[in-house]
CSV table of C-alpha atoms in Angstrom, one decimal:
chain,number,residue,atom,x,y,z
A,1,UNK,CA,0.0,0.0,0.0
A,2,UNK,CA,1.4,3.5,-0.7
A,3,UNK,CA,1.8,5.9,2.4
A,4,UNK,CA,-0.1,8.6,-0.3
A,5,UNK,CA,-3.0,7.6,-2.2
A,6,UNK,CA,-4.9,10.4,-4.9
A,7,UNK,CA,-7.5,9.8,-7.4
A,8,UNK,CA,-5.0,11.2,-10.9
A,9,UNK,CA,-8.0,12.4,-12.3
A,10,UNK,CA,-8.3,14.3,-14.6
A,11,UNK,CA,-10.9,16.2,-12.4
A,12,UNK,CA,-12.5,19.0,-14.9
A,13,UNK,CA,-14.8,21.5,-13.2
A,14,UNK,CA,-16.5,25.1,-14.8
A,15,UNK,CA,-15.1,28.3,-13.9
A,16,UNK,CA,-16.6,29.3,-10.7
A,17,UNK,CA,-17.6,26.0,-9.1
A,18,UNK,CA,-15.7,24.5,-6.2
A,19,UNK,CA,-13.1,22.1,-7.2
A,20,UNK,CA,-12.8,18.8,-4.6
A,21,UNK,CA,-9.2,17.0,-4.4
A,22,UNK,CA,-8.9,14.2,-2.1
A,23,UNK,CA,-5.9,11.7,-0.5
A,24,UNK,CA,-6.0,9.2,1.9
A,25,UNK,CA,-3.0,8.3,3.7
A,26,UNK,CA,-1.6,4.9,5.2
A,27,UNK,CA,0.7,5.9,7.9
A,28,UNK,CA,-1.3,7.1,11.2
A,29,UNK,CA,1.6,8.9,12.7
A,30,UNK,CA,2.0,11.2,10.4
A,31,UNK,CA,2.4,14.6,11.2
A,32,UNK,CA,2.1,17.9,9.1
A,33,UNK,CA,0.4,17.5,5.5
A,34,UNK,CA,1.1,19.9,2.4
A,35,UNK,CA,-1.0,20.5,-0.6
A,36,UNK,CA,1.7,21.4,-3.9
A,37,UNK,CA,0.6,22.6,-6.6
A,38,UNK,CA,2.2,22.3,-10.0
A,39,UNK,CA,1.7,23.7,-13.6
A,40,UNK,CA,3.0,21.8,-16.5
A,41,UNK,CA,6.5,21.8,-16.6
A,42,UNK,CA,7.2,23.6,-14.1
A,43,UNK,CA,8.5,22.6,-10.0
A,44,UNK,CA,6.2,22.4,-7.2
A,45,UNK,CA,5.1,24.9,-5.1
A,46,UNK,CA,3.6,24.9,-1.5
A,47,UNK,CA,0.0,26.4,-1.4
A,48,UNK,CA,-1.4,24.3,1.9
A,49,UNK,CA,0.1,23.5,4.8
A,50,UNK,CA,-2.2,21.8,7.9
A,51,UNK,CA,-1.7,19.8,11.3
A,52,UNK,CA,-4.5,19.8,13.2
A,53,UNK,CA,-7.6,18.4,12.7
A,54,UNK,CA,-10.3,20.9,10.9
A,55,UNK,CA,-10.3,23.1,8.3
A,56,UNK,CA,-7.7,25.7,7.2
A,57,UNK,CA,-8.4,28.8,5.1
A,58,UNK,CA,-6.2,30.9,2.9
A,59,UNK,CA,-7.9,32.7,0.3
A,60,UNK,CA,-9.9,30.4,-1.9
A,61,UNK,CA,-8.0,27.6,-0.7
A,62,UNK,CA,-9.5,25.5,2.3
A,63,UNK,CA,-6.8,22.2,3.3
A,64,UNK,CA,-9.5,19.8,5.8
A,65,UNK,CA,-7.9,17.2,7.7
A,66,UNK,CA,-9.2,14.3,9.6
A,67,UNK,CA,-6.4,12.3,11.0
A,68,UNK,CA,-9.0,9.6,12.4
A,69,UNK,CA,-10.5,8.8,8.9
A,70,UNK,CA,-6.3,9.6,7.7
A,71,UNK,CA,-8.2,11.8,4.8
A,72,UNK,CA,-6.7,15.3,4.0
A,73,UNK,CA,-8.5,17.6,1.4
A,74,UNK,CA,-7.9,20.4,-0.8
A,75,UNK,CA,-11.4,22.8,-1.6
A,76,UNK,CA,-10.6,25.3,-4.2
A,77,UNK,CA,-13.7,28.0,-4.1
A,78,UNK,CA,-14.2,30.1,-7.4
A,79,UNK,CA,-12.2,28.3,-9.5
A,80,UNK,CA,-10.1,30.0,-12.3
A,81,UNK,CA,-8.6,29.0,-15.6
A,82,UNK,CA,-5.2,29.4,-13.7
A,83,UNK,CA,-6.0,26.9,-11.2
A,84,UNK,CA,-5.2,24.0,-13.4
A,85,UNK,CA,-2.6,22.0,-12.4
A,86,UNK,CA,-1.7,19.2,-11.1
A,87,UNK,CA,-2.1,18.8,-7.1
A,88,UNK,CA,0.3,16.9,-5.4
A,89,UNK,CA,-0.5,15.6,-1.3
A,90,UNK,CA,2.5,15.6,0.6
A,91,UNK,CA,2.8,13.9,4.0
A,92,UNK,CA,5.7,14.3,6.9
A,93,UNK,CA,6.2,11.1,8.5
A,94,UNK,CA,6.3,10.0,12.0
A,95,UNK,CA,10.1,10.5,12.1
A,96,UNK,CA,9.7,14.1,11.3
A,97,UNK,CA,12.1,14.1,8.0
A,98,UNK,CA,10.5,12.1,5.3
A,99,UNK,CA,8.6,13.2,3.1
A,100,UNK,CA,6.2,11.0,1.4
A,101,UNK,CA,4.1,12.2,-2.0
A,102,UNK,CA,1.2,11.2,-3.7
A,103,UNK,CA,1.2,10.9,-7.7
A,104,UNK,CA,-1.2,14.0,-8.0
A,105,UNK,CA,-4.3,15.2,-9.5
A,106,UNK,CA,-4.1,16.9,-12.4
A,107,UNK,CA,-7.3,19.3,-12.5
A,108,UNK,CA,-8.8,21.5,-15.7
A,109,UNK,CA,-11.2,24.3,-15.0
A,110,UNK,CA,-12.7,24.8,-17.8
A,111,UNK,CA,-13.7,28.8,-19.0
B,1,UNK,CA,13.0,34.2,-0.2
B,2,UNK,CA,14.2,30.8,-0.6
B,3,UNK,CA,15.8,30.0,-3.9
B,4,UNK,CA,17.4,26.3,-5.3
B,5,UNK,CA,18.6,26.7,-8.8
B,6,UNK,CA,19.7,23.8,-11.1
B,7,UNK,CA,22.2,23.9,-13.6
B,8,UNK,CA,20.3,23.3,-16.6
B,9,UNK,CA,17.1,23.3,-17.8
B,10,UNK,CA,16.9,21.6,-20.4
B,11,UNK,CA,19.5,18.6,-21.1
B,12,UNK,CA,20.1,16.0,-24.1
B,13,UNK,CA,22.7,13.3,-23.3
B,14,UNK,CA,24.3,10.1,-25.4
B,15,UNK,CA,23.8,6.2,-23.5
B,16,UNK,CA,26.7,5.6,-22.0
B,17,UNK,CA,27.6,9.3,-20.9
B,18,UNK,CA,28.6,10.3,-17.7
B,19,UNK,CA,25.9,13.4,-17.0
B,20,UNK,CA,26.2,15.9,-13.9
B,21,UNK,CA,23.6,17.4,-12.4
B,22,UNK,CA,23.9,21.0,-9.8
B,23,UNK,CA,21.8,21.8,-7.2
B,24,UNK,CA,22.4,25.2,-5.0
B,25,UNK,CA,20.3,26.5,-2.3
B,26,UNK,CA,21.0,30.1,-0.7
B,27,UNK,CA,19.1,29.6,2.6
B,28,UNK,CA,21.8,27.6,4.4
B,29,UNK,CA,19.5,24.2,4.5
B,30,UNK,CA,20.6,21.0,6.1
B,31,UNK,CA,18.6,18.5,4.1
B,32,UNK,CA,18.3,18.3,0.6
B,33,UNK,CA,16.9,16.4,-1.9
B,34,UNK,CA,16.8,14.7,-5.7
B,35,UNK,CA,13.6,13.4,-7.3
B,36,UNK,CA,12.9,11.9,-10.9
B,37,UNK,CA,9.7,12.7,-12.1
B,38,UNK,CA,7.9,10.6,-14.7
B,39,UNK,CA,3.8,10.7,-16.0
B,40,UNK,CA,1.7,8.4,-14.0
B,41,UNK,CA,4.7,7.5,-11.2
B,42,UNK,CA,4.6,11.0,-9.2
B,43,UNK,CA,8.0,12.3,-7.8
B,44,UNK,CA,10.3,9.7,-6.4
B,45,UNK,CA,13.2,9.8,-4.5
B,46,UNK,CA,16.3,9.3,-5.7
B,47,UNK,CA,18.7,10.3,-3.1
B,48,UNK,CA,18.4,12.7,-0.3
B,49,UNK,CA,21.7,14.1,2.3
B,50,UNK,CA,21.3,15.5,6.0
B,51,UNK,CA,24.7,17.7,6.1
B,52,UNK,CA,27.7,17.9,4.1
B,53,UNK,CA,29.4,14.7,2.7
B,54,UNK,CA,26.4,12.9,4.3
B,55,UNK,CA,24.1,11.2,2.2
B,56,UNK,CA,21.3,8.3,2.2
B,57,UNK,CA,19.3,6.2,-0.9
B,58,UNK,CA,16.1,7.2,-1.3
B,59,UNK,CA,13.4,4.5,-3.2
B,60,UNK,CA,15.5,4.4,-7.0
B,61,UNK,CA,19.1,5.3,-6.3
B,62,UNK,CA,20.5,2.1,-8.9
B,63,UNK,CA,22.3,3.9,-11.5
B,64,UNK,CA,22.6,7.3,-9.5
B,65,UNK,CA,25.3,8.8,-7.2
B,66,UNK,CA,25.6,12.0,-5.2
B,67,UNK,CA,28.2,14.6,-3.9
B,68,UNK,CA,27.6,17.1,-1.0
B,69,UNK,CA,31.2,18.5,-0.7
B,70,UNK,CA,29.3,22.4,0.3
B,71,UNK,CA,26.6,22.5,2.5
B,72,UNK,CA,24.7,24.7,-0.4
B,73,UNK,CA,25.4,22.4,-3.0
B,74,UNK,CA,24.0,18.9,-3.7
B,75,UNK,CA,24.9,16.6,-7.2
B,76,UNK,CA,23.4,14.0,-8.8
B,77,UNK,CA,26.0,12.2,-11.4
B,78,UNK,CA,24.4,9.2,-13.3
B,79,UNK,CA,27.7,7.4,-13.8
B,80,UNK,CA,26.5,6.1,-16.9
B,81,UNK,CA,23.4,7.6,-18.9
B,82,UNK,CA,20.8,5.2,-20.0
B,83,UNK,CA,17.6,6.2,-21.9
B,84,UNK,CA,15.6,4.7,-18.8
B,85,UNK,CA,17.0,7.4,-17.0
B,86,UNK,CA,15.2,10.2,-19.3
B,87,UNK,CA,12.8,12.2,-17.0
B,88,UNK,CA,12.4,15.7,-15.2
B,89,UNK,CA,14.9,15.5,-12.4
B,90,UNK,CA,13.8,18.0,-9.7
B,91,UNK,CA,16.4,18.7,-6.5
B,92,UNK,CA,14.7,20.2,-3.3
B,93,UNK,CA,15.9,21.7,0.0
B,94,UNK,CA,14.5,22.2,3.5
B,95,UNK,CA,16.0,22.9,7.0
B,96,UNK,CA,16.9,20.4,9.5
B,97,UNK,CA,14.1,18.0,11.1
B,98,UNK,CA,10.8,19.5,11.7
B,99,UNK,CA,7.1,19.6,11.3
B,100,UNK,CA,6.0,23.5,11.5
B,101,UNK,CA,5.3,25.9,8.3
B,102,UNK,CA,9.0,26.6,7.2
B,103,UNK,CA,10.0,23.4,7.3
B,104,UNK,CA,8.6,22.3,4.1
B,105,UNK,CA,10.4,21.5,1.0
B,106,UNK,CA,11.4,23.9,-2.0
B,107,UNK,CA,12.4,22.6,-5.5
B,108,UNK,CA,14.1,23.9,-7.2
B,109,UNK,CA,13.3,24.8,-11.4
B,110,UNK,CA,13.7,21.4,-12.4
B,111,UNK,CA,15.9,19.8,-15.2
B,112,UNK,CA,14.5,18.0,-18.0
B,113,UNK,CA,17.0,15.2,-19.4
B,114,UNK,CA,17.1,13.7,-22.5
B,115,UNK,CA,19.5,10.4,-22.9
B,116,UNK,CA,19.2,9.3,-26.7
């Protein structure tokens, strides 16, 4: 089983609606989670970062995280044309130094 | 602001070649990291190092070596270019141990190799 599991998608939603992206995770000690995101061609680049269990807001981004259920989300509200990507889940592990990635999901908002 | 830079961005090797790839980070990071990238397998790990002239395999480190001689500088030498080893290699940095916003990683631009 993979520490990092994400549907690959490709997830297409219409400008303006609220784009869903989902990962489930193996290892229940894990720690901090991080939502990358990542345009075609280009590196990775942090846009979530969450700990605790709830929700976390930043902008029209919302990271949810429910460590029983080991289930971390990424909500995007509004979505734009610039919003597609691909969406990596990124997991610290319970020794506080690996990292551990899913394969990503590569959403399309569609004008 | 954080910045890792690679060498090159773009890179087209023969089989057989010896191929060197440079990683720099200005924030004074302890840990850093390489990663081949491939459609459909995410970002693996190919080798990752703790401190100067330390270093540790990562998942896929067969055909791959590293040098950490700086503490701002890590390399990734594939001793002897195959065309299985043709992918978007991405290096990354981060500091020491930890758990809290800071401590995540930052790639660099990525390199995109070419072994014909």
């Amino acid at each position: 089983q993979k520490e990092v599991e994400q549907n690959s998608g490709p997830l297409s939603v219409p400008e303006g609606a609220i784009a869903s992206l989902n990962c489930t995770y193996s290892d229940r000690g894990s720690q901090s989670f991080f939502w990358y995101r990542q345009y075609s061609g280009k590196s990775p680049e942090l846009i979530m970062f969450i700990y605790s269990n709830g929700d976390k807001e930043d902008g029209r981004f919302t990271a949810q995280l429910n460590k029983a259920s080991q289930y971390v989300s990424l909500l995007i509200r509004d979505s734009q044309p610039s919003d597609s990507a691909t969406y990596l889940c990124t997991l610290i592990g319970n020794t506080g130094n690996q990292f551990y990635f899913g394969t990503g999901t590569s959403l399309t908002v569609i004008p | 602001d954080v910045k890792v830079t690679q060498s090159s961005r773009y890179l087209v090797k023969r089989t057989g070649e010896k191929v060197f790839l440079e990683c720099v980070q200005d924030m004074d990071h302890e840990n850093m990291f390489w990663y081949r990238q491939d459609p459909g397998l995410g970002l693996r790990l190919i080798y990752f190092s703790y401190d100067v002239k330390m270093k540790e395999k990562g998942d896929i480190p067969e055909g791959y070596s590293v040098s950490r001689e700086k503490k701002e500088r890590f390399s990734l030498i594939l001793e002897s270019a195959s065309t299985n080893q043709t992918s978007m290699y991405l290096c990354a940095s981060r500091p020491s141990r930890g758990i809290w916003p800071g401590y995540e990683q930052y790639f660099g631009p990525g390199t995109r190799l070419t072994v014909t």
